[in-house]
Short mmCIF file of C-alpha atoms in Angstrom, two decimals:
data_model
loop_
_atom_site.label_atom_id
_atom_site.label_comp_id
_atom_site.label_asym_id
_atom_site.label_seq_id
_atom_site.Cartn_x
_atom_site.Cartn_y
_atom_site.Cartn_z
CA MET I 1 -15.23 20.96 -12.59
CA SER I 2 -12.96 23.12 -10.49
CA ILE I 3 -10.91 21.56 -7.49
CA LEU I 4 -9.77 25.25 -6.94
CA LEU I 5 -13.47 26.14 -6.09
CA MET I 6 -14.38 23.31 -4.53
CA THR I 7 -11.25 23.51 -2.07
CA ARG I 8 -12.40 27.10 -1.20
CA ALA I 9 -16.35 25.90 -0.73
CA PHE I 10 -15.31 23.33 1.96
CA LYS I 11 -13.57 25.85 3.89
CA LEU I 12 -16.38 28.34 4.00
CA SER I 13 -18.07 28.41 6.88
CA LEU I 14 -22.14 27.97 5.72
CA PRO I 15 -24.60 25.53 7.42
CA SER I 16 -24.31 22.19 6.11
CA THR I 17 -26.97 22.41 3.86
CA ARG I 18 -25.70 25.39 2.10
CA LYS I 19 -22.20 24.13 2.02
CA LEU I 20 -23.15 21.07 0.06
CA LEU I 21 -25.01 22.97 -2.33
CA MET I 22 -22.20 25.13 -2.94
CA VAL I 23 -19.94 22.49 -3.39
CA ALA I 24 -22.07 21.00 -6.03
CA LEU I 25 -22.19 23.99 -7.92
CA CYS I 26 -18.52 24.30 -7.86
CA ASP I 27 -18.48 20.19 -8.94
CA ALA I 28 -20.20 21.85 -12.10
CA ALA I 29 -18.27 24.96 -12.39
CA SER I 30 -15.44 26.22 -14.69
CA ASP I 31 -12.28 27.25 -13.32
CA GLN I 32 -13.94 30.72 -14.01
CA GLY I 33 -17.08 30.04 -11.45
CA GLU I 34 -19.22 29.31 -14.71
CA CYS I 35 -22.09 26.76 -14.64
CA TYR I 36 -25.31 26.08 -15.39
CA PRO I 37 -26.71 22.75 -13.43
CA SER I 38 -30.24 22.22 -13.22
CA VAL I 39 -32.35 22.15 -10.08
CA LEU I 40 -33.09 18.67 -10.72
CA SER I 41 -29.66 17.90 -11.20
CA LEU I 42 -28.98 19.56 -7.67
CA MET I 43 -31.63 17.86 -6.10
CA GLU I 44 -30.47 14.64 -7.42
CA LYS I 45 -26.47 15.34 -6.44
CA CYS I 46 -27.77 16.69 -2.94
CA SER I 47 -30.60 14.42 -2.09
CA MET I 48 -32.54 17.57 -1.24
CA GLY I 49 -36.03 18.71 -2.20
CA GLU I 50 -36.55 21.54 -4.72
CA ARG I 51 -37.42 23.98 -1.84
CA THR I 52 -34.49 23.28 -0.34
CA ILE I 53 -32.22 23.88 -3.60
CA GLN I 54 -34.08 27.25 -4.27
CA ASP I 55 -33.83 28.13 -0.74
CA GLY I 56 -30.09 27.60 -0.44
CA LEU I 57 -29.58 29.55 -4.05
CA ALA I 58 -31.23 32.30 -2.34
CA TYR I 59 -29.27 32.01 0.50
CA LEU I 60 -25.73 31.73 -1.26
CA GLU I 61 -26.94 34.69 -3.70
CA GLN I 62 -27.19 37.06 -0.69
CA LEU I 63 -24.23 36.43 0.93
CA GLY I 64 -22.48 36.98 -2.46
CA TYR I 65 -21.19 33.44 -3.07
CA LEU I 66 -23.53 33.37 -6.05
CA ARG I 67 -24.95 35.61 -9.02
CA ARG I 68 -27.76 33.85 -11.18
CA GLN I 69 -27.44 35.51 -14.79
CA TYR I 70 -31.23 34.35 -15.97
CA ARG I 71 -31.52 33.57 -19.95
CA ARG I 72 -34.87 33.35 -21.83
CA GLY I 73 -35.79 29.79 -22.69
CA ARG I 74 -32.68 28.32 -21.33
CA SER I 75 -31.09 27.21 -18.21
CA THR I 76 -29.88 30.28 -15.80
CA VAL I 77 -26.01 30.35 -15.52
CA TYR I 78 -24.75 31.01 -12.29
CA TRP I 79 -21.62 32.61 -11.58
CA LEU I 80 -19.83 31.66 -8.37
CA THR I 81 -17.19 33.12 -6.06
CA THR I 82 -15.55 31.83 -2.84
CA GLU I 83 -14.71 35.59 -2.22
CA PRO I 84 -17.80 37.34 -1.64
CA ALA I 85 -16.57 41.07 -1.14
CA GLU I 86 -15.98 40.60 -4.99
CA SER I 87 -18.43 43.00 -6.81
CA ALA I 88 -20.88 41.53 -9.23
CA ALA I 89 -18.82 43.10 -12.22
CA GLN I 90 -16.35 40.84 -11.32
CA VAL I 91 -18.27 37.90 -11.23
CA LEU I 92 -20.79 38.42 -14.16
CA PRO I 93 -19.80 39.02 -17.62
CA LYS I 94 -20.67 41.91 -19.58
CA SER I 95 -23.64 40.52 -21.58
CA ARG I 96 -27.19 41.28 -21.94
CA SER I 97 -29.47 39.14 -19.69
CA HIS I 98 -32.89 38.62 -19.15
CA LYS I 99 -34.01 38.87 -15.68
CA PRO I 100 -37.35 37.95 -15.01
CA LYS I 101 -39.85 40.41 -14.05
CA ALA I 102 -40.34 41.15 -10.10
CA PRO I 103 -43.85 39.73 -8.90
CA PRO I 104 -46.46 42.56 -9.09
CA ALA I 105 -46.47 44.57 -4.95
CA ALA I 106 -48.98 42.84 -2.82
CA GLU I 107 -52.24 44.35 -2.94
CA SER I 108 -53.49 45.41 0.44
CA TYR I 109 -57.20 44.54 1.64
CA PRO I 110 -59.11 46.66 4.16
CA GLN I 111 -59.71 44.73 7.66
#
């Protein structure tokens, strides 16, 4: 648990559900911002549904507060920062990680 990250997370200007998710992630994080809680544990901790958690993670990632490191056959590692201006190089460690392949482009059908 990173008290420093949790204290900073409470000061962020985020919608309430996103802030609760960020605080829950910080509660599971080391002082370096590394954590790997399951979506199920986040759902239980935040009293939210799976889709709300997934949307919240994407939202925090888009704002730069979160980076995901996908690992094949293992849980996702989340790297947190309360300073979204930090570059990914500062937040993510240098390592080889598996990222899921992007879904194929949607086919357009004639109407």
